[in-house]
mmCIF file of N, CA and C in Angstrom:
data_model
loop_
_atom_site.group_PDB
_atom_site.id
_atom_site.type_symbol
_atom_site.label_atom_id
_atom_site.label_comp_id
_atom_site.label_asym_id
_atom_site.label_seq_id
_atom_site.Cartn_x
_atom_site.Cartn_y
_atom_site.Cartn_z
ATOM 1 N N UNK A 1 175.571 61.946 125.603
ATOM 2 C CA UNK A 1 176.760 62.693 125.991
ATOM 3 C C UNK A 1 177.429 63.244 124.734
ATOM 4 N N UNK A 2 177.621 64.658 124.748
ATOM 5 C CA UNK A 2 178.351 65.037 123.451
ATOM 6 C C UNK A 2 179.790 65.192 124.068
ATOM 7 N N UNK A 3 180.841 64.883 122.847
ATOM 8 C CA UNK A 3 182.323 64.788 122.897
ATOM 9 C C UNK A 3 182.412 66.363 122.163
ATOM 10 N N UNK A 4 183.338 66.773 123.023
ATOM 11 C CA UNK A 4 184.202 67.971 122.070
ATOM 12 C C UNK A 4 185.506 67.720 121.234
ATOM 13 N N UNK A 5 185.440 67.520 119.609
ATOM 14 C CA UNK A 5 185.693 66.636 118.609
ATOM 15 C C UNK A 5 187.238 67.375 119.076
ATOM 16 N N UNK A 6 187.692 68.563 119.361
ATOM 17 C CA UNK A 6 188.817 69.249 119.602
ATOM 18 C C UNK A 6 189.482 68.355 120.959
ATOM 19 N N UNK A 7 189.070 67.528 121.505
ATOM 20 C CA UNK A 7 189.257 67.004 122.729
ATOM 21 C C UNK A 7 190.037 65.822 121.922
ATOM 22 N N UNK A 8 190.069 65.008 120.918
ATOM 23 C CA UNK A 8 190.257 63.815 120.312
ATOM 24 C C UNK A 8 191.248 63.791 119.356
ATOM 25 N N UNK A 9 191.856 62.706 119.100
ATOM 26 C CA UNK A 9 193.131 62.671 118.435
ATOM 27 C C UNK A 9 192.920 63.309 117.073
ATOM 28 N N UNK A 10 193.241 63.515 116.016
ATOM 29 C CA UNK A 10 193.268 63.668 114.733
ATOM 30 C C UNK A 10 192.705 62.388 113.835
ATOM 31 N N UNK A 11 193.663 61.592 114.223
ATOM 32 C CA UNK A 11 193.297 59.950 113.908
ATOM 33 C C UNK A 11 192.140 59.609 114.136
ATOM 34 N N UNK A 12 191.748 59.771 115.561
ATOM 35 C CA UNK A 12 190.538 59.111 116.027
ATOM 36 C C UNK A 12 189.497 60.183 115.132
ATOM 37 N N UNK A 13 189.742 60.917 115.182
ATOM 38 C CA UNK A 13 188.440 61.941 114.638
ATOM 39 C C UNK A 13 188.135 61.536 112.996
ATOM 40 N N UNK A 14 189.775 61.168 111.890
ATOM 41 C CA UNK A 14 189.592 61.006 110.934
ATOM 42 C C UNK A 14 188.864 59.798 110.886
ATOM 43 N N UNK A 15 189.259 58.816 111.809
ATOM 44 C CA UNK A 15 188.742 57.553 111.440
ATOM 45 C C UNK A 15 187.288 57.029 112.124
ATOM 46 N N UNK A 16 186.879 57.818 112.952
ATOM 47 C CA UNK A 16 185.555 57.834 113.438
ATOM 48 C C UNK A 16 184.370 58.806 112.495
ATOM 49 N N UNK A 17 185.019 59.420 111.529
ATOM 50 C CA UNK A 17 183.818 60.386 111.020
ATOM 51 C C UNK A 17 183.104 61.578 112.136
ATOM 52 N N UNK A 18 184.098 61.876 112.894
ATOM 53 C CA UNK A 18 183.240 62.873 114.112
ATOM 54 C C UNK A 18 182.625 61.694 114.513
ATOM 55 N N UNK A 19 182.179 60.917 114.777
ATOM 56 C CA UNK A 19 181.285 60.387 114.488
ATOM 57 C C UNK A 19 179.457 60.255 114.610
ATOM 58 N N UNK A 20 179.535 60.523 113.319
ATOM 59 C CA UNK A 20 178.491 61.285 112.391
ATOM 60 C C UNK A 20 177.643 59.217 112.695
ATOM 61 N N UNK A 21 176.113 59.862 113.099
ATOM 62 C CA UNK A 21 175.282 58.412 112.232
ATOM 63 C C UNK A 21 174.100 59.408 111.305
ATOM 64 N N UNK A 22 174.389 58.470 110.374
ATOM 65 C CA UNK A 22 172.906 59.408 109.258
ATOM 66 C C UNK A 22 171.755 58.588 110.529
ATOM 67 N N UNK A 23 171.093 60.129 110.018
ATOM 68 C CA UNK A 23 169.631 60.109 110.977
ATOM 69 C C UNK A 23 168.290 58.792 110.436
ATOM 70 N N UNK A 24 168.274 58.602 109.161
ATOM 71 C CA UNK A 24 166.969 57.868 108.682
ATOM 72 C C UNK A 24 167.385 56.025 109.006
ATOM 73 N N UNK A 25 169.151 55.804 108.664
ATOM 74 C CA UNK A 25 169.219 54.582 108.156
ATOM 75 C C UNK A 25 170.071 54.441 109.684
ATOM 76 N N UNK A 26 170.558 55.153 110.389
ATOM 77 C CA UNK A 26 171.377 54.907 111.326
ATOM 78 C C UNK A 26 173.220 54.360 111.197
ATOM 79 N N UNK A 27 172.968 54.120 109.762
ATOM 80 C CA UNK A 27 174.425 53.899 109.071
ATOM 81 C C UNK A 27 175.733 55.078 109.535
ATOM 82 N N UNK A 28 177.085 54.026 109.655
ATOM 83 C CA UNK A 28 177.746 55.085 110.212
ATOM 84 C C UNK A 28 178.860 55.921 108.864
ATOM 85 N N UNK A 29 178.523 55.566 107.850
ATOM 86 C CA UNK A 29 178.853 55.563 105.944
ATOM 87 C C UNK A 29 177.802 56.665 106.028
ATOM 88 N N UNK A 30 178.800 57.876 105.587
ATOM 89 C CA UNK A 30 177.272 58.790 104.864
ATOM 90 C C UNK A 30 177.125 58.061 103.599
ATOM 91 N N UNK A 31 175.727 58.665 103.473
ATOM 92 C CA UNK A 31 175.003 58.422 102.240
ATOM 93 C C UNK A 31 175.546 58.794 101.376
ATOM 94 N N UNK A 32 175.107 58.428 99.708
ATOM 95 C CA UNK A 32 175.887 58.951 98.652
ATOM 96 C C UNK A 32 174.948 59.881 97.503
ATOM 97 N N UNK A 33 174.788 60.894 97.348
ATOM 98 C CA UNK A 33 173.585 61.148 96.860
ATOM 99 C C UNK A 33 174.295 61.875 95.273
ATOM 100 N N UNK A 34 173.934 60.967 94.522
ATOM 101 C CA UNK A 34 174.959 61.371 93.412
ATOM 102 C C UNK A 34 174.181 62.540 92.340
ATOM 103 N N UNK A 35 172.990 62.445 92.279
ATOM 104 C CA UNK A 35 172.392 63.872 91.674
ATOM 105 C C UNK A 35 170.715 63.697 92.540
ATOM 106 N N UNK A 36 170.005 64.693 92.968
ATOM 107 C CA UNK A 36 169.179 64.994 92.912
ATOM 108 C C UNK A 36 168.960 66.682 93.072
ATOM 109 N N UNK A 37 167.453 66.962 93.201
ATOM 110 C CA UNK A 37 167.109 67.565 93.588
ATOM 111 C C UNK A 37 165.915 67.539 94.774
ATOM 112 N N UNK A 38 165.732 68.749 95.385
ATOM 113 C CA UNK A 38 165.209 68.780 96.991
ATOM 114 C C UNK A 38 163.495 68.991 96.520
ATOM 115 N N UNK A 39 163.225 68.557 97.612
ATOM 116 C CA UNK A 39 161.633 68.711 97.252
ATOM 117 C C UNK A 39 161.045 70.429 98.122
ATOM 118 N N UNK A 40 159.950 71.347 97.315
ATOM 119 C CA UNK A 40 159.669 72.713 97.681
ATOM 120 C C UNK A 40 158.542 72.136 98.960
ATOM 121 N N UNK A 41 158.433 73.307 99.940
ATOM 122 C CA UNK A 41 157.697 73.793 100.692
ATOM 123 C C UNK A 41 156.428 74.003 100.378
ATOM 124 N N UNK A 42 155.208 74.073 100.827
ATOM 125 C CA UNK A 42 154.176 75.008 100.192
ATOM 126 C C UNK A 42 153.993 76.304 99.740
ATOM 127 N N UNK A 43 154.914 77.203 100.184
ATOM 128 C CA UNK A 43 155.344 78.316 100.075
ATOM 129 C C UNK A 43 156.527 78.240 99.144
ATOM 130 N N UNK A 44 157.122 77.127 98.244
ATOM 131 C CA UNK A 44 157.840 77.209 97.256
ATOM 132 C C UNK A 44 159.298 77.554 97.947
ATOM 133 N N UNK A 45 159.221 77.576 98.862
ATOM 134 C CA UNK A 45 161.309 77.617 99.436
ATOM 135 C C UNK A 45 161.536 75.964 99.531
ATOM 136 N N UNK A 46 162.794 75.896 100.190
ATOM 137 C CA UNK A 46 163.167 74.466 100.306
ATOM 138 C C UNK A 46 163.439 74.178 101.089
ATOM 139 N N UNK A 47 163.087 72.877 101.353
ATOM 140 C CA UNK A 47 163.466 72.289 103.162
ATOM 141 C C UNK A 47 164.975 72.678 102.990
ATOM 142 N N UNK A 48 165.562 73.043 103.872
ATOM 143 C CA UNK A 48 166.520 72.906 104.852
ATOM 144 C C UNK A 48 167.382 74.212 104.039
ATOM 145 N N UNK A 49 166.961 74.865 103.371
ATOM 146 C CA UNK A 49 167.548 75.558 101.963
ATOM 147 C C UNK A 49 168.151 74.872 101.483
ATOM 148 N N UNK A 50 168.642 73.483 101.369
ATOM 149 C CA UNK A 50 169.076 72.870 99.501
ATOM 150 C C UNK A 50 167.863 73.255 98.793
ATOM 151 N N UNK A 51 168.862 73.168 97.136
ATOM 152 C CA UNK A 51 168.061 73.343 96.211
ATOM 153 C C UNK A 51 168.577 72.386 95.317
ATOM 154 N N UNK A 52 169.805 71.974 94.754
ATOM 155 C CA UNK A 52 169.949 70.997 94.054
ATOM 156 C C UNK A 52 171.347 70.555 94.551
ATOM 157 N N UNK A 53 171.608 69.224 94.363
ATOM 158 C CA UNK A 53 173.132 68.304 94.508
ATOM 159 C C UNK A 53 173.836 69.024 94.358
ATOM 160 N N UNK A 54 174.072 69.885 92.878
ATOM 161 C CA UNK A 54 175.250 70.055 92.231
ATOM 162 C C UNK A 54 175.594 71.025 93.123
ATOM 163 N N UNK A 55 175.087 71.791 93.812
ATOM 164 C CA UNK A 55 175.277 73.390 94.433
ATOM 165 C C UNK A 55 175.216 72.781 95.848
ATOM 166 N N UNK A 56 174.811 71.924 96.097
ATOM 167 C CA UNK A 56 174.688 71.899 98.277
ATOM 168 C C UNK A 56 174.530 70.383 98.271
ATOM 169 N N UNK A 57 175.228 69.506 98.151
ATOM 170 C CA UNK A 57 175.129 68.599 98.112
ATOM 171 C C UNK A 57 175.378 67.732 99.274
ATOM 172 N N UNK A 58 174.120 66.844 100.163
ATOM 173 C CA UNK A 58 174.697 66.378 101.645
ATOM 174 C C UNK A 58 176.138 65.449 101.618
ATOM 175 N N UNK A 59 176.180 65.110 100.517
ATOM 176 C CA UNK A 59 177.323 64.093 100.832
ATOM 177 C C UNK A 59 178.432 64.246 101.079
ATOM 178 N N UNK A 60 178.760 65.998 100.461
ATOM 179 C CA UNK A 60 179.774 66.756 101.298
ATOM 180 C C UNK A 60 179.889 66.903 103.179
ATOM 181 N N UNK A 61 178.809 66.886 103.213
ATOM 182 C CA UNK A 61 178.415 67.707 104.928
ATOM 183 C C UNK A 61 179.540 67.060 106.236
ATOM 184 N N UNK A 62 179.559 65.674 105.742
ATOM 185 C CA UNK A 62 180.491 64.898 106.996
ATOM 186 C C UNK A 62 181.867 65.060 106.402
ATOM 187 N N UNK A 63 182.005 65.060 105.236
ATOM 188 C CA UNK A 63 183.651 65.345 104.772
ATOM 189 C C UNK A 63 184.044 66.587 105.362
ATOM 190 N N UNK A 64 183.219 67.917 104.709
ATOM 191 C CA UNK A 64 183.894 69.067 105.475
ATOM 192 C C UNK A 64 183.157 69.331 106.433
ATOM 193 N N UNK A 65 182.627 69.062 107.164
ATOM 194 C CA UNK A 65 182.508 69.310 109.028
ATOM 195 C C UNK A 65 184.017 68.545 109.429
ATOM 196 N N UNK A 66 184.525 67.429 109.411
ATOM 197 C CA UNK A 66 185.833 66.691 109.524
ATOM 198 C C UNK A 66 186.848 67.175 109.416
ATOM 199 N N UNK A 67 187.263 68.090 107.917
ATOM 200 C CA UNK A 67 188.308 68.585 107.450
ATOM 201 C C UNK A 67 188.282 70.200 108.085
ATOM 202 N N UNK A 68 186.963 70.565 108.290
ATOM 203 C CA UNK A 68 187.052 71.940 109.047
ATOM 204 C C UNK A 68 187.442 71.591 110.503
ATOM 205 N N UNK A 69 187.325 70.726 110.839
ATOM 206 C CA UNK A 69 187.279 70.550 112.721
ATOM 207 C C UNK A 69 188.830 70.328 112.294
ATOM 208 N N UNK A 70 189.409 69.093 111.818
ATOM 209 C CA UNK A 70 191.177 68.503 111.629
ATOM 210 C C UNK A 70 191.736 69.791 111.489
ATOM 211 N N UNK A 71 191.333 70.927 110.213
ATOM 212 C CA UNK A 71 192.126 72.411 110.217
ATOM 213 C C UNK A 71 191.608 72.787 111.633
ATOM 214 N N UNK A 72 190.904 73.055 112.490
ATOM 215 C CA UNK A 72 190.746 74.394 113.107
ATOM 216 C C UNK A 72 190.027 75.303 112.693
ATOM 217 N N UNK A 73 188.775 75.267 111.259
ATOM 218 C CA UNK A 73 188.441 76.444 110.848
ATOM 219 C C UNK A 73 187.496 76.763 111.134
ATOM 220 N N UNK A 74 186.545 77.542 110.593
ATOM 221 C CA UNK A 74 185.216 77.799 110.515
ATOM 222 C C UNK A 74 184.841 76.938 109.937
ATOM 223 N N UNK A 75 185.032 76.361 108.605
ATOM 224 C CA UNK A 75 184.039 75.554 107.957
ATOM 225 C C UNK A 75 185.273 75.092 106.833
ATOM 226 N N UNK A 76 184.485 74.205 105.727
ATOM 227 C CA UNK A 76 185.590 73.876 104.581
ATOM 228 C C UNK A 76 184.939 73.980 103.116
ATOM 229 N N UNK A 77 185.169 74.212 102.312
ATOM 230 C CA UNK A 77 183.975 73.591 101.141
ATOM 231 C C UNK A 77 185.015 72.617 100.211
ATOM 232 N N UNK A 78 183.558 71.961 99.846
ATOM 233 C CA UNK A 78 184.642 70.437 99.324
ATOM 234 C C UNK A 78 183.764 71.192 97.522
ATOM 235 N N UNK A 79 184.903 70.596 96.257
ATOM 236 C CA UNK A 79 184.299 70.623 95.008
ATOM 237 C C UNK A 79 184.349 69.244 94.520
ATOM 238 N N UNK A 80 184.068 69.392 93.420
ATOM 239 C CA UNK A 80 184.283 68.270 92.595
ATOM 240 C C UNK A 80 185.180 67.936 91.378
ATOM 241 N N UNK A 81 185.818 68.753 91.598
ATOM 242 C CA UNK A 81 186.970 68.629 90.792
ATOM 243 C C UNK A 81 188.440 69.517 91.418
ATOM 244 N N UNK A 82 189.489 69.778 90.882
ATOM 245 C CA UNK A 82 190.090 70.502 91.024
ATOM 246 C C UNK A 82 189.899 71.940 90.401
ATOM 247 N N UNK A 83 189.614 71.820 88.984
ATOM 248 C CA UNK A 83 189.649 73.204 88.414
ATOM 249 C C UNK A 83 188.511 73.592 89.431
ATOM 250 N N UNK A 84 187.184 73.108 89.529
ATOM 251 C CA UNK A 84 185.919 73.949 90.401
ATOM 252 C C UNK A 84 186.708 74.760 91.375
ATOM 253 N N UNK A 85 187.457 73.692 92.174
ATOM 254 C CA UNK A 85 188.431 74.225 93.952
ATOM 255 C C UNK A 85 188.681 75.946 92.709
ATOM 256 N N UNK A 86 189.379 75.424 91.955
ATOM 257 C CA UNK A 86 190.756 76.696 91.021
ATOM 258 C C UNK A 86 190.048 77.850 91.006
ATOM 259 N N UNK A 87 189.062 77.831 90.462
ATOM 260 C CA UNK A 87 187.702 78.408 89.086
ATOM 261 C C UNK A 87 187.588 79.784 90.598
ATOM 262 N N UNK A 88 186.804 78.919 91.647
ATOM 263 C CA UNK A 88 186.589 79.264 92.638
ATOM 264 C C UNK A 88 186.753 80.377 93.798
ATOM 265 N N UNK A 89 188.702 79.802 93.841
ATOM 266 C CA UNK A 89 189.634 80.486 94.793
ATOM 267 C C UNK A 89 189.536 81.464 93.495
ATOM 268 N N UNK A 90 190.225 81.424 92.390
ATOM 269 C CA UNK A 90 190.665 82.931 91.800
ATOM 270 C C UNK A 90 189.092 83.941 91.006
ATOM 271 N N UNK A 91 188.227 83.659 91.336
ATOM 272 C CA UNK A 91 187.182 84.682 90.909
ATOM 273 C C UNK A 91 187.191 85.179 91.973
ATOM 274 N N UNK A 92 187.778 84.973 93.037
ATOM 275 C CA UNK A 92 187.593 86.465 94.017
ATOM 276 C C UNK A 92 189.115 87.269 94.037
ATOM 277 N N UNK A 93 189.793 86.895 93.116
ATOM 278 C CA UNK A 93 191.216 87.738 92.929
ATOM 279 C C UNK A 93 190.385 89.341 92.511
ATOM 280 N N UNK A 94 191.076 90.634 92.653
ATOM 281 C CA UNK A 94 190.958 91.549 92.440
ATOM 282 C C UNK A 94 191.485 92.183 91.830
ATOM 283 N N UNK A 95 191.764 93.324 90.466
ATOM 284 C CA UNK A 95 192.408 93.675 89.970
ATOM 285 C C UNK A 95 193.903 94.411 90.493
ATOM 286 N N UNK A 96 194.717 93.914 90.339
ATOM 287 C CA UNK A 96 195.704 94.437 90.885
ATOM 288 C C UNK A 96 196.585 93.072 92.032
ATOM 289 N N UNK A 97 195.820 92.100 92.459
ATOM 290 C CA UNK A 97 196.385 90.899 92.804
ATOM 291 C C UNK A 97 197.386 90.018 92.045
ATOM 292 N N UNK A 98 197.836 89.368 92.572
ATOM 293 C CA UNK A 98 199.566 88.462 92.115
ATOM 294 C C UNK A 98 199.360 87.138 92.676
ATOM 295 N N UNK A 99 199.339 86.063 91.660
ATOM 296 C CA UNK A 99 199.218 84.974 91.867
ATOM 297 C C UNK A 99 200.482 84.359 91.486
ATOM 298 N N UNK A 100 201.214 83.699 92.571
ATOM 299 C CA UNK A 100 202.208 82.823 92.119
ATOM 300 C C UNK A 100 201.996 81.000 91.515
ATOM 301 N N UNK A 101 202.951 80.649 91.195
ATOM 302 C CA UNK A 101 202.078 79.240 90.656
ATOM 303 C C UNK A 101 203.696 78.653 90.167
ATOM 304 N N UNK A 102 203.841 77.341 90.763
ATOM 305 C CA UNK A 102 204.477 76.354 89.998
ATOM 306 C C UNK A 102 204.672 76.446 88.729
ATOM 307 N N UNK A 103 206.327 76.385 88.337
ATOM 308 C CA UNK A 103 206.341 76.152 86.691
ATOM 309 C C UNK A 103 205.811 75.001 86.113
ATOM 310 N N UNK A 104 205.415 74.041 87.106
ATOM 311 C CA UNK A 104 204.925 72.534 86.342
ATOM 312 C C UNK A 104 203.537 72.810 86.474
ATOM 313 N N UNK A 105 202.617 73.622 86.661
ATOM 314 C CA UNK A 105 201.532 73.790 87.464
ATOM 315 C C UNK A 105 200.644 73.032 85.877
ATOM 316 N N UNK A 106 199.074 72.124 86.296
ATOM 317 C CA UNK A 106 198.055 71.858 85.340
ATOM 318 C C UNK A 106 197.876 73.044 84.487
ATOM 319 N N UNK A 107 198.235 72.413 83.188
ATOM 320 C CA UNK A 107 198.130 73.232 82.064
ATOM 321 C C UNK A 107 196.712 74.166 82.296
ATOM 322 N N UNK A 108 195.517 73.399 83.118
ATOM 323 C CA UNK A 108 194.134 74.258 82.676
ATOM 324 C C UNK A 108 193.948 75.618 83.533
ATOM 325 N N UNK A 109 195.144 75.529 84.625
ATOM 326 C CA UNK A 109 195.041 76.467 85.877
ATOM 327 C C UNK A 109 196.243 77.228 84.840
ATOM 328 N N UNK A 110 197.286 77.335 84.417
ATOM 329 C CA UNK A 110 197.843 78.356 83.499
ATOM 330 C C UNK A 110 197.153 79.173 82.824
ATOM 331 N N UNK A 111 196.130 78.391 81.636
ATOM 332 C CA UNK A 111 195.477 78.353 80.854
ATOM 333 C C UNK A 111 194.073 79.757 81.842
ATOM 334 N N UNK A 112 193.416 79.192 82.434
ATOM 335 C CA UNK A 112 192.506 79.638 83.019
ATOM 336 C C UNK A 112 193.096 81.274 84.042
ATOM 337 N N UNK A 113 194.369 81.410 84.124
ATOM 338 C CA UNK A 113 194.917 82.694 84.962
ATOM 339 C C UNK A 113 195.502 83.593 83.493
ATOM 340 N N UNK A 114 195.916 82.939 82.839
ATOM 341 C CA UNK A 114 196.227 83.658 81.561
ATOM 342 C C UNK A 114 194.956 84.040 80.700
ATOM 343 N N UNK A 115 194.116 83.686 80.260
ATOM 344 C CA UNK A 115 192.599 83.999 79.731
ATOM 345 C C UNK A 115 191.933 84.481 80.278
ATOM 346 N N UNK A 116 191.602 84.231 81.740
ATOM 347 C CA UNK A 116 190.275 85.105 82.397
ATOM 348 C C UNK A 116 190.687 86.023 83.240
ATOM 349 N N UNK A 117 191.595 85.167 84.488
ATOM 350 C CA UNK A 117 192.350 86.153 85.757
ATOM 351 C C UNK A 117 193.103 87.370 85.055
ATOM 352 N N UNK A 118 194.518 86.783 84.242
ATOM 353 C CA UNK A 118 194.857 88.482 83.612
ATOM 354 C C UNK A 118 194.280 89.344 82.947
ATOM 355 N N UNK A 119 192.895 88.971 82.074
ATOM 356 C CA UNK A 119 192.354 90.297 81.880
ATOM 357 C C UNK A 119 191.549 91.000 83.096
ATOM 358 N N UNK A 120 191.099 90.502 83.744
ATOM 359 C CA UNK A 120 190.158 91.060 84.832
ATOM 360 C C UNK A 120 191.824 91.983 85.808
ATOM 361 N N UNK A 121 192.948 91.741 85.881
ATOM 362 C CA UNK A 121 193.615 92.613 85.951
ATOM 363 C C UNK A 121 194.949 91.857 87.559
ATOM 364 N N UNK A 122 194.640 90.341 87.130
ATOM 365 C CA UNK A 122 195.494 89.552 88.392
ATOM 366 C C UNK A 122 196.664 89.749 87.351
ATOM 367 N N UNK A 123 197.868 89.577 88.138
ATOM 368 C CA UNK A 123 199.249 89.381 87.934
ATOM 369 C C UNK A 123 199.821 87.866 88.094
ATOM 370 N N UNK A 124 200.295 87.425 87.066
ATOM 371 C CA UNK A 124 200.626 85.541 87.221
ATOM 372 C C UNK A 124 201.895 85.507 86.990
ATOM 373 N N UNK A 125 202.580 85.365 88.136
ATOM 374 C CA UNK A 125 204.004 85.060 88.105
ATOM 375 C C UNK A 125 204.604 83.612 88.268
ATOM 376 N N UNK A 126 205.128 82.973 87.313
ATOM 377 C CA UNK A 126 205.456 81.376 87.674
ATOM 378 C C UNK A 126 206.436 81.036 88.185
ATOM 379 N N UNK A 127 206.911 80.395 89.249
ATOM 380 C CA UNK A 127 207.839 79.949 90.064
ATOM 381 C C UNK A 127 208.769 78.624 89.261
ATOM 382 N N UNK A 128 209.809 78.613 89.402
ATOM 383 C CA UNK A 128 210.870 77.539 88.721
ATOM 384 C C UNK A 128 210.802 76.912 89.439
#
């Protein structure tokens, strides 16, 4: 019987994992897969298209399927750091865009809108 995860509390959903069982071990803990890489096809593509941890990594998959269902979205992507999330959101700024930002904001997200974002042609205005 499948549940429609939108049918279920917030709570219950956070604290059930959707609830997700990994397929090999039946565990209801995703796995933790801290670096690898995927094994090729005969034809040299990759099962499932991963290609390495650092870029598609499963151990994300049950976090944001969770955090996309709790928002409402299409989907979520999880990083591994904050600056990655930062790095991320503002390489798709466009010349002529305005980024506001906390006057207390992490020195490396100042740092990183003042060096790369304003020359490419974003506007960084800091909030008091």
């Amino acid at each position: 019987m499948v549940h429609d995860p939108l049918k279920r509390k917030p709570e219950t959903l956070a604290a059930q994992g959707l609830g997700w069982v990994e397929g090999t071990t039946r565990s209801v803990t995703p796995a933790v897969y801290p670096s690898t890489t995927f094994l090729r096809n005969p034809d040299l593509t990759y099962h499932e298209g991963r290609k390495c941890a650092r870029a598609d990594n499963p151990t994300y998959d049950q976090a944001a399927a969770l955090i996309a269902t709790l928002e409402q979205g299409a989907g979520a992507q999880l990083f591994a750091s904050g600056m990655a999330a930062i790095g991320a959101v503002l390489t798709a700024l466009q010349p002529g865009d305005h980024v506001v930002i906390g006057a207390g904001v992490y020195g490396g997200t100042r740092a990183y809108l003042e060096r790369i974002a304003g020359p490419w042609g974003a506007g960084l205005h800091a909030a008091c």
